Amino acid sequence: MKTIGCIVQARMGSKRLPKKVLMKLNNKDSQLRFVIAQLQNCKLIEKIVVATTTLTEDDEIVEFLKKHNIECFRGSSSNVLKRYYQCAKNFSFDVIIRITADNPLIDPTIVDLAIKKFISNSFDYLTNTRKRTFPYGTEVEIFTFSALKKAYKNSTTPFELEHVTPYFYNNPEQFKIFDLVNSKDLSSFRWTVDEINDLNLVKILISKIQKRPILTNDILKILKDEPELIKINQ
């Protein structure tokens, strides 16, 4: 059996919204806690690990993870590809789901759909980020450990090292790649958190939706009923 692990990359040093990953989204949950809570509703993920950096500023993330009994790995701040490779190797993951901590409303049903598609077709790399049809904030990438190892051994540019997966789509002849697309184009919607207006929108959405996990359709219903909310982070 293949070990399916999710690695969430997180750091305190965001340029546009510093320390956003530990900012509160409601009375009790930080952004990072919300990401993990959403992912814990995935039926096909066996283990979730947060991969942060060895920088002192990220000690706060490590303390937070210890408090909540969440697995943590520390690696390079600039070479995120190396951090992913070392983390996946450390936890013996055969299949890696890549999620970023700026997506607190990641939809577990989309992640499970992606995993199912990936496993059943023996892909090397799957993404819903290249052919945009899903909302911003629901990004998922999946790759095998062997593909990750190849990318790690052969990537050279700073862009490849920082963004983890460019080696896959820049060398499509080496990998079996699949672009996951939605039946309806929802790419105009945005609930990722890059700036303060994004954070404000997500806080409002969370306050209006009581059920957990929060799914894409729950958010779309709110935005349909209250379309003025869309303008908050436009």
PDB file of C-alpha atoms in Angstrom:
ATOM      1  CA  MET A   1       0.000   0.000   0.000  1.00  0.00           C
ATOM      2  CA  LYS A   2       1.201   3.490  -0.833  1.00  0.00           C
ATOM      3  CA  THR A   3       1.523   5.926   2.072  1.00  0.00           C
ATOM      4  CA  ILE A   4      -0.413   9.087   1.225  1.00  0.00           C
ATOM      5  CA  GLY A   5       0.824  12.123   3.112  1.00  0.00           C
ATOM      6  CA  CYS A   6      -0.131  15.770   3.014  1.00  0.00           C
ATOM      7  CA  ILE A   7       2.600  18.368   3.471  1.00  0.00           C
ATOM      8  CA  VAL A   8       1.382  21.862   4.314  1.00  0.00           C
ATOM      9  CA  GLN A   9       4.018  24.534   3.815  1.00  0.00           C
ATOM     10  CA  ALA A  10       3.828  27.383   6.315  1.00  0.00           C
ATOM     11  CA  ARG A  11       6.004  30.285   7.405  1.00  0.00           C
ATOM     12  CA  MET A  12       5.643  33.508   9.354  1.00  0.00           C
ATOM     13  CA  GLY A  13       7.551  35.656   6.869  1.00  0.00           C
ATOM     14  CA  SER A  14       4.874  36.554   4.315  1.00  0.00           C
ATOM     15  CA  LYS A  15       5.814  39.808   2.565  1.00  0.00           C
ATOM     16  CA  ARG A  16       2.269  41.095   2.043  1.00  0.00           C
ATOM     17  CA  LEU A  17       0.714  39.901   5.308  1.00  0.00           C
ATOM     18  CA  PRO A  18       3.394  38.931   7.865  1.00  0.00           C
ATOM     19  CA  LYS A  19       2.483  36.263  10.446  1.00  0.00           C
ATOM     20  CA  LYS A  20      -0.809  35.594   8.641  1.00  0.00           C
ATOM     21  CA  VAL A  21      -0.674  31.831   9.241  1.00  0.00           C
ATOM     22  CA  LEU A  22      -1.255  32.310  12.976  1.00  0.00           C
ATOM     23  CA  MET A  23      -3.770  35.146  12.656  1.00  0.00           C
ATOM     24  CA  LYS A  24      -7.168  34.335  14.143  1.00  0.00           C
ATOM     25  CA  LEU A  25     -10.062  33.678  11.764  1.00  0.00           C
ATOM     26  CA  ASN A  26     -12.609  33.487  14.580  1.00  0.00           C
ATOM     27  CA  ASN A  27     -12.529  33.453  18.384  1.00  0.00           C
ATOM     28  CA  LYS A  28     -10.464  30.279  18.623  1.00  0.00           C
ATOM     29  CA  ASP A  29      -8.964  29.146  15.325  1.00  0.00           C
ATOM     30  CA  SER A  30      -5.906  30.533  13.574  1.00  0.00           C
ATOM     31  CA  GLN A  31      -5.516  30.300   9.825  1.00  0.00           C
ATOM     32  CA  LEU A  32      -3.120  27.343  10.100  1.00  0.00           C
ATOM     33  CA  ARG A  33      -5.426  25.506  12.494  1.00  0.00           C
ATOM     34  CA  PHE A  34      -8.279  25.990  10.033  1.00  0.00           C
ATOM     35  CA  VAL A  35      -6.252  24.615   7.113  1.00  0.00           C
ATOM     36  CA  ILE A  36      -5.449  21.493   9.124  1.00  0.00           C
ATOM     37  CA  ALA A  37      -9.013  21.067  10.402  1.00  0.00           C
ATOM     38  CA  GLN A  38     -10.319  21.201   6.832  1.00  0.00           C
ATOM     39  CA  LEU A  39      -7.714  18.657   5.674  1.00  0.00           C
ATOM     40  CA  GLN A  40      -8.513  16.316   8.569  1.00  0.00           C
ATOM     41  CA  ASN A  41     -11.856  15.761   6.849  1.00  0.00           C
ATOM     42  CA  CYS A  42     -10.124  14.203   3.839  1.00  0.00           C
ATOM     43  CA  LYS A  43     -10.863  10.490   3.749  1.00  0.00           C
ATOM     44  CA  LEU A  44      -7.790   9.531   1.719  1.00  0.00           C
ATOM     45  CA  ILE A  45      -4.984  11.383   3.533  1.00  0.00           C
ATOM     46  CA  GLU A  46      -3.148   9.192   6.035  1.00  0.00           C
ATOM     47  CA  LYS A  47      -0.930  11.799   7.682  1.00  0.00           C
ATOM     48  CA  ILE A  48      -0.703  15.594   7.722  1.00  0.00           C
ATOM     49  CA  VAL A  49       2.640  17.298   8.335  1.00  0.00           C
ATOM     50  CA  VAL A  50       3.362  21.018   8.452  1.00  0.00           C
ATOM     51  CA  ALA A  51       6.708  21.849   6.845  1.00  0.00           C
ATOM     52  CA  THR A  52       8.108  25.134   8.099  1.00  0.00           C
ATOM     53  CA  THR A  53      11.592  26.635   8.096  1.00  0.00           C
ATOM     54  CA  THR A  54      14.561  26.552  10.449  1.00  0.00           C
ATOM     55  CA  LEU A  55      14.366  30.336  10.888  1.00  0.00           C
ATOM     56  CA  THR A  56      13.902  31.590  14.450  1.00  0.00           C
ATOM     57  CA  GLU A  57      10.772  33.487  13.400  1.00  0.00           C
ATOM     58  CA  ASP A  58       9.089  30.150  12.688  1.00  0.00           C
ATOM     59  CA  ASP A  59       9.644  28.813  16.219  1.00  0.00           C
ATOM     60  CA  GLU A  60       6.174  30.184  16.938  1.00  0.00           C
ATOM     61  CA  ILE A  61       4.684  27.839  14.337  1.00  0.00           C
ATOM     62  CA  VAL A  62       6.516  24.882  15.880  1.00  0.00           C
ATOM     63  CA  GLU A  63       5.174  25.735  19.351  1.00  0.00           C
ATOM     64  CA  PHE A  64       1.662  26.038  17.951  1.00  0.00           C
ATOM     65  CA  LEU A  65       1.937  22.622  16.277  1.00  0.00           C
ATOM     66  CA  LYS A  66       3.246  20.979  19.455  1.00  0.00           C
ATOM     67  CA  LYS A  67       0.341  22.428  21.414  1.00  0.00           C
ATOM     68  CA  HIS A  68      -2.137  20.932  18.935  1.00  0.00           C
ATOM     69  CA  ASN A  69      -0.293  17.600  18.492  1.00  0.00           C
ATOM     70  CA  ILE A  70       0.342  18.191  14.804  1.00  0.00           C
ATOM     71  CA  GLU A  71       3.404  16.727  13.086  1.00  0.00           C
ATOM     72  CA  CYS A  72       6.079  19.235  12.137  1.00  0.00           C
ATOM     73  CA  PHE A  73       9.156  19.261   9.925  1.00  0.00           C
ATOM     74  CA  ARG A  74      11.717  22.049   9.612  1.00  0.00           C
ATOM     75  CA  GLY A  75      13.832  22.697   6.545  1.00  0.00           C
ATOM     76  CA  SER A  76      15.257  25.310   4.213  1.00  0.00           C
ATOM     77  CA  SER A  77      13.493  28.674   4.018  1.00  0.00           C
ATOM     78  CA  SER A  78      14.482  29.436   0.415  1.00  0.00           C
ATOM     79  CA  ASN A  79      14.774  25.938  -1.073  1.00  0.00           C
ATOM     80  CA  VAL A  80      11.202  24.790  -0.515  1.00  0.00           C
ATOM     81  CA  LEU A  81      11.703  21.878  -2.921  1.00  0.00           C
ATOM     82  CA  LYS A  82      14.455  20.549  -0.650  1.00  0.00           C
ATOM     83  CA  ARG A  83      12.187  21.026   2.370  1.00  0.00           C
ATOM     84  CA  TYR A  84       9.461  18.969   0.675  1.00  0.00           C
ATOM     85  CA  TYR A  85      11.870  16.257  -0.405  1.00  0.00           C
ATOM     86  CA  GLN A  86      13.437  15.900   3.039  1.00  0.00           C
ATOM     87  CA  CYS A  87      10.048  15.971   4.752  1.00  0.00           C
ATOM     88  CA  ALA A  88       8.549  13.330   2.443  1.00  0.00           C
ATOM     89  CA  LYS A  89      11.637  11.160   2.870  1.00  0.00           C
ATOM     90  CA  ASN A  90      11.569  11.561   6.651  1.00  0.00           C
ATOM     91  CA  PHE A  91       7.942  10.397   6.855  1.00  0.00           C
ATOM     92  CA  SER A  92       8.280   7.734   4.118  1.00  0.00           C
ATOM     93  CA  PHE A  93       5.516   9.209   1.963  1.00  0.00           C
ATOM     94  CA  ASP A  94       4.951   7.495  -1.394  1.00  0.00           C
ATOM     95  CA  VAL A  95       2.381  10.043  -2.549  1.00  0.00           C
ATOM     96  CA  ILE A  96       2.561  13.682  -1.494  1.00  0.00           C
ATOM     97  CA  ILE A  97      -0.287  16.181  -1.437  1.00  0.00           C
ATOM     98  CA  ARG A  98       1.033  19.742  -1.479  1.00  0.00           C
ATOM     99  CA  ILE A  99      -1.095  22.363   0.266  1.00  0.00           C
ATOM    100  CA  THR A 100      -0.127  25.898   1.267  1.00  0.00           C
ATOM    101  CA  ALA A 101      -1.112  27.491   4.576  1.00  0.00           C
ATOM    102  CA  ASP A 102      -2.638  30.542   2.897  1.00  0.00           C
ATOM    103  CA  ASN A 103      -5.690  28.477   1.888  1.00  0.00           C
ATOM    104  CA  PRO A 104      -7.729  28.069   5.103  1.00  0.00           C
ATOM    105  CA  LEU A 105     -10.851  27.104   3.151  1.00  0.00           C
ATOM    106  CA  ILE A 106      -9.225  24.274   1.234  1.00  0.00           C
ATOM    107  CA  ASP A 107     -12.056  21.920   0.275  1.00  0.00           C
ATOM    108  CA  PRO A 108     -11.463  18.335   1.498  1.00  0.00           C
ATOM    109  CA  THR A 109     -13.828  16.936  -1.147  1.00  0.00           C
ATOM    110  CA  ILE A 110     -11.733  18.513  -3.922  1.00  0.00           C
ATOM    111  CA  VAL A 111      -8.569  17.091  -2.354  1.00  0.00           C
ATOM    112  CA  ASP A 112     -10.105  13.608  -2.103  1.00  0.00           C
ATOM    113  CA  LEU A 113     -11.317  13.823  -5.706  1.00  0.00           C
ATOM    114  CA  ALA A 114      -7.792  14.728  -6.795  1.00  0.00           C
ATOM    115  CA  ILE A 115      -6.231  11.881  -4.798  1.00  0.00           C
ATOM    116  CA  LYS A 116      -8.695   9.350  -6.193  1.00  0.00           C
ATOM    117  CA  LYS A 117      -7.998  10.498  -9.749  1.00  0.00           C
ATOM    118  CA  PHE A 118      -4.240  10.454  -9.119  1.00  0.00           C
ATOM    119  CA  ILE A 119      -4.107   6.956  -7.614  1.00  0.00           C
ATOM    120  CA  SER A 120      -6.507   5.286 -10.044  1.00  0.00           C
ATOM    121  CA  ASN A 121      -4.558   6.540 -13.070  1.00  0.00           C
ATOM    122  CA  SER A 122      -1.016   6.176 -11.709  1.00  0.00           C
ATOM    123  CA  PHE A 123      -0.110   9.769 -12.499  1.00  0.00           C
ATOM    124  CA  ASP A 124       3.252  11.255 -11.510  1.00  0.00           C
ATOM    125  CA  TYR A 125       1.872  14.758 -11.025  1.00  0.00           C
ATOM    126  CA  LEU A 126      -1.640  16.161 -10.759  1.00  0.00           C
ATOM    127  CA  THR A 127      -2.620  19.793 -10.321  1.00  0.00           C
ATOM    128  CA  ASN A 128      -5.679  22.023 -10.457  1.00  0.00           C
ATOM    129  CA  THR A 129      -3.536  25.182 -10.681  1.00  0.00           C
ATOM    130  CA  ARG A 130      -2.477  25.271 -14.349  1.00  0.00           C
ATOM    131  CA  LYS A 131      -5.843  25.144 -16.108  1.00  0.00           C
ATOM    132  CA  ARG A 132      -7.744  27.399 -13.730  1.00  0.00           C
ATOM    133  CA  THR A 133     -11.329  26.297 -13.125  1.00  0.00           C
ATOM    134  CA  PHE A 134     -11.375  25.995  -9.322  1.00  0.00           C
ATOM    135  CA  PRO A 135     -11.587  29.011  -6.988  1.00  0.00           C
ATOM    136  CA  TYR A 136      -8.350  30.597  -5.771  1.00  0.00           C
ATOM    137  CA  GLY A 137      -7.900  29.104  -2.323  1.00  0.00           C
ATOM    138  CA  THR A 138      -8.638  25.496  -3.316  1.00  0.00           C
ATOM    139  CA  GLU A 139      -5.257  24.699  -4.880  1.00  0.00           C
ATOM    140  CA  VAL A 140      -4.002  21.136  -4.660  1.00  0.00           C
ATOM    141  CA  GLU A 141      -0.959  19.466  -6.190  1.00  0.00           C
ATOM    142  CA  ILE A 142      -0.116  15.769  -5.917  1.00  0.00           C
ATOM    143  CA  PHE A 143       3.054  13.936  -6.905  1.00  0.00           C
ATOM    144  CA  THR A 144       4.852  10.674  -6.267  1.00  0.00           C
ATOM    145  CA  PHE A 145       7.968  10.530  -4.144  1.00  0.00           C
ATOM    146  CA  SER A 146       9.958   9.255  -7.119  1.00  0.00           C
ATOM    147  CA  ALA A 147       8.851  12.284  -9.178  1.00  0.00           C
ATOM    148  CA  LEU A 148       9.709  14.588  -6.278  1.00  0.00           C
ATOM    149  CA  LYS A 149      13.139  12.983  -5.990  1.00  0.00           C
ATOM    150  CA  LYS A 150      13.780  13.523  -9.697  1.00  0.00           C
ATOM    151  CA  ALA A 151      12.743  17.183  -9.391  1.00  0.00           C
ATOM    152  CA  TYR A 152      14.948  17.591  -6.321  1.00  0.00           C
ATOM    153  CA  LYS A 153      17.982  16.071  -8.050  1.00  0.00           C
ATOM    154  CA  ASN A 154      17.569  18.079 -11.273  1.00  0.00           C
ATOM    155  CA  SER A 155      16.049  21.458 -10.403  1.00  0.00           C
ATOM    156  CA  THR A 156      18.547  24.309 -10.555  1.00  0.00           C
ATOM    157  CA  THR A 157      16.834  27.687 -10.870  1.00  0.00           C
ATOM    158  CA  PRO A 158      15.702  29.709  -7.830  1.00  0.00           C
ATOM    159  CA  PHE A 159      12.143  29.633  -9.228  1.00  0.00           C
ATOM    160  CA  GLU A 160      12.135  25.818  -9.352  1.00  0.00           C
ATOM    161  CA  LEU A 161      13.555  25.558  -5.843  1.00  0.00           C
ATOM    162  CA  GLU A 162      11.081  28.015  -4.345  1.00  0.00           C
ATOM    163  CA  HIS A 163       7.919  26.790  -6.074  1.00  0.00           C
ATOM    164  CA  VAL A 164       8.529  23.012  -5.769  1.00  0.00           C
ATOM    165  CA  THR A 165       6.670  21.751  -8.841  1.00  0.00           C
ATOM    166  CA  PRO A 166       7.871  23.732 -11.930  1.00  0.00           C
ATOM    167  CA  TYR A 167      10.303  20.961 -12.887  1.00  0.00           C
ATOM    168  CA  PHE A 168       7.333  18.659 -13.522  1.00  0.00           C
ATOM    169  CA  TYR A 169       5.496  20.864 -15.995  1.00  0.00           C
ATOM    170  CA  ASN A 170       8.688  22.221 -17.553  1.00  0.00           C
ATOM    171  CA  ASN A 171       9.707  18.645 -18.393  1.00  0.00           C
ATOM    172  CA  PRO A 172       6.390  17.005 -19.371  1.00  0.00           C
ATOM    173  CA  GLU A 173       8.114  14.273 -21.370  1.00  0.00           C
ATOM    174  CA  GLN A 174       9.519  12.850 -18.113  1.00  0.00           C
ATOM    175  CA  PHE A 175       6.242  12.616 -16.203  1.00  0.00           C
ATOM    176  CA  LYS A 176       2.662  11.442 -16.526  1.00  0.00           C
ATOM    177  CA  ILE A 177       0.849  14.710 -15.812  1.00  0.00           C
ATOM    178  CA  PHE A 178      -2.848  15.437 -15.325  1.00  0.00           C
ATOM    179  CA  ASP A 179      -4.627  18.792 -15.069  1.00  0.00           C
ATOM    180  CA  LEU A 180      -7.711  18.486 -12.884  1.00  0.00           C
ATOM    181  CA  VAL A 181     -10.491  20.736 -14.168  1.00  0.00           C
ATOM    182  CA  ASN A 182     -13.875  21.501 -12.676  1.00  0.00           C
ATOM    183  CA  SER A 183     -17.134  20.943 -14.568  1.00  0.00           C
ATOM    184  CA  LYS A 184     -17.870  24.662 -14.099  1.00  0.00           C
ATOM    185  CA  ASP A 185     -15.352  27.490 -14.334  1.00  0.00           C
ATOM    186  CA  LEU A 186     -15.127  29.021 -10.850  1.00  0.00           C
ATOM    187  CA  SER A 187     -11.745  30.672 -11.340  1.00  0.00           C
ATOM    188  CA  SER A 188     -13.173  34.179 -10.863  1.00  0.00           C
ATOM    189  CA  PHE A 189     -13.799  33.416  -7.176  1.00  0.00           C
ATOM    190  CA  ARG A 190     -11.077  34.042  -4.639  1.00  0.00           C
ATOM    191  CA  TRP A 191     -10.756  33.013  -0.991  1.00  0.00           C
ATOM    192  CA  THR A 192      -7.032  32.488  -0.633  1.00  0.00           C
ATOM    193  CA  VAL A 193      -5.335  34.789   1.909  1.00  0.00           C
ATOM    194  CA  ASP A 194      -2.586  37.018   0.528  1.00  0.00           C
ATOM    195  CA  GLU A 195      -3.587  40.424   1.872  1.00  0.00           C
ATOM    196  CA  ILE A 196      -5.682  41.935   4.653  1.00  0.00           C
ATOM    197  CA  ASN A 197      -8.816  42.205   2.475  1.00  0.00           C
ATOM    198  CA  ASP A 198      -8.582  38.481   1.732  1.00  0.00           C
ATOM    199  CA  LEU A 199      -8.371  37.784   5.455  1.00  0.00           C
ATOM    200  CA  ASN A 200     -11.404  39.972   6.122  1.00  0.00           C
ATOM    201  CA  LEU A 201     -13.476  38.099   3.538  1.00  0.00           C
ATOM    202  CA  VAL A 202     -12.505  34.690   4.917  1.00  0.00           C
ATOM    203  CA  LYS A 203     -13.411  35.795   8.453  1.00  0.00           C
ATOM    204  CA  ILE A 204     -16.851  36.860   7.252  1.00  0.00           C
ATOM    205  CA  LEU A 205     -17.403  33.610   5.341  1.00  0.00           C
ATOM    206  CA  ILE A 206     -16.431  31.530   8.370  1.00  0.00           C
ATOM    207  CA  SER A 207     -18.766  33.541  10.612  1.00  0.00           C
ATOM    208  CA  LYS A 208     -21.677  32.964   8.222  1.00  0.00           C
ATOM    209  CA  ILE A 209     -21.162  29.216   7.705  1.00  0.00           C
ATOM    210  CA  GLN A 210     -21.703  27.114  10.815  1.00  0.00           C
ATOM    211  CA  LYS A 211     -21.149  23.652   9.363  1.00  0.00           C
ATOM    212  CA  ARG A 212     -17.738  22.001   9.285  1.00  0.00           C
ATOM    213  CA  PRO A 213     -15.942  21.318   7.093  1.00  0.00           C
ATOM    214  CA  ILE A 214     -16.733  24.338   4.950  1.00  0.00           C
ATOM    215  CA  LEU A 215     -17.082  23.285   1.317  1.00  0.00           C
ATOM    216  CA  THR A 216     -16.900  25.263  -1.910  1.00  0.00           C
ATOM    217  CA  ASN A 217     -20.658  25.007  -2.444  1.00  0.00           C
ATOM    218  CA  ASP A 218     -21.286  26.458   1.034  1.00  0.00           C
ATOM    219  CA  ILE A 219     -19.194  29.504   0.132  1.00  0.00           C
ATOM    220  CA  LEU A 220     -20.783  29.889  -3.303  1.00  0.00           C
ATOM    221  CA  LYS A 221     -24.242  29.912  -1.706  1.00  0.00           C
ATOM    222  CA  ILE A 222     -23.242  32.752   0.635  1.00  0.00           C
ATOM    223  CA  LEU A 223     -21.700  34.730  -2.224  1.00  0.00           C
ATOM    224  CA  LYS A 224     -24.803  34.194  -4.344  1.00  0.00           C
ATOM    225  CA  ASP A 225     -27.036  35.470  -1.536  1.00  0.00           C
ATOM    226  CA  GLU A 226     -24.678  38.339  -0.682  1.00  0.00           C
ATOM    227  CA  PRO A 227     -22.771  39.215  -3.879  1.00  0.00           C
ATOM    228  CA  GLU A 228     -21.450  42.437  -2.341  1.00  0.00           C
ATOM    229  CA  LEU A 229     -19.021  40.298  -0.306  1.00  0.00           C
ATOM    230  CA  ILE A 230     -17.100  39.492  -3.489  1.00  0.00           C
ATOM    231  CA  LYS A 231     -16.010  43.138  -3.710  1.00  0.00           C
ATOM    232  CA  ILE A 232     -14.165  42.967  -0.374  1.00  0.00           C
ATOM    233  CA  ASN A 233     -11.014  41.485  -1.893  1.00  0.00           C
ATOM    234  CA  GLN A 234     -11.349  42.395  -5.556  1.00  0.00           C
TER     235      GLN A 234
END
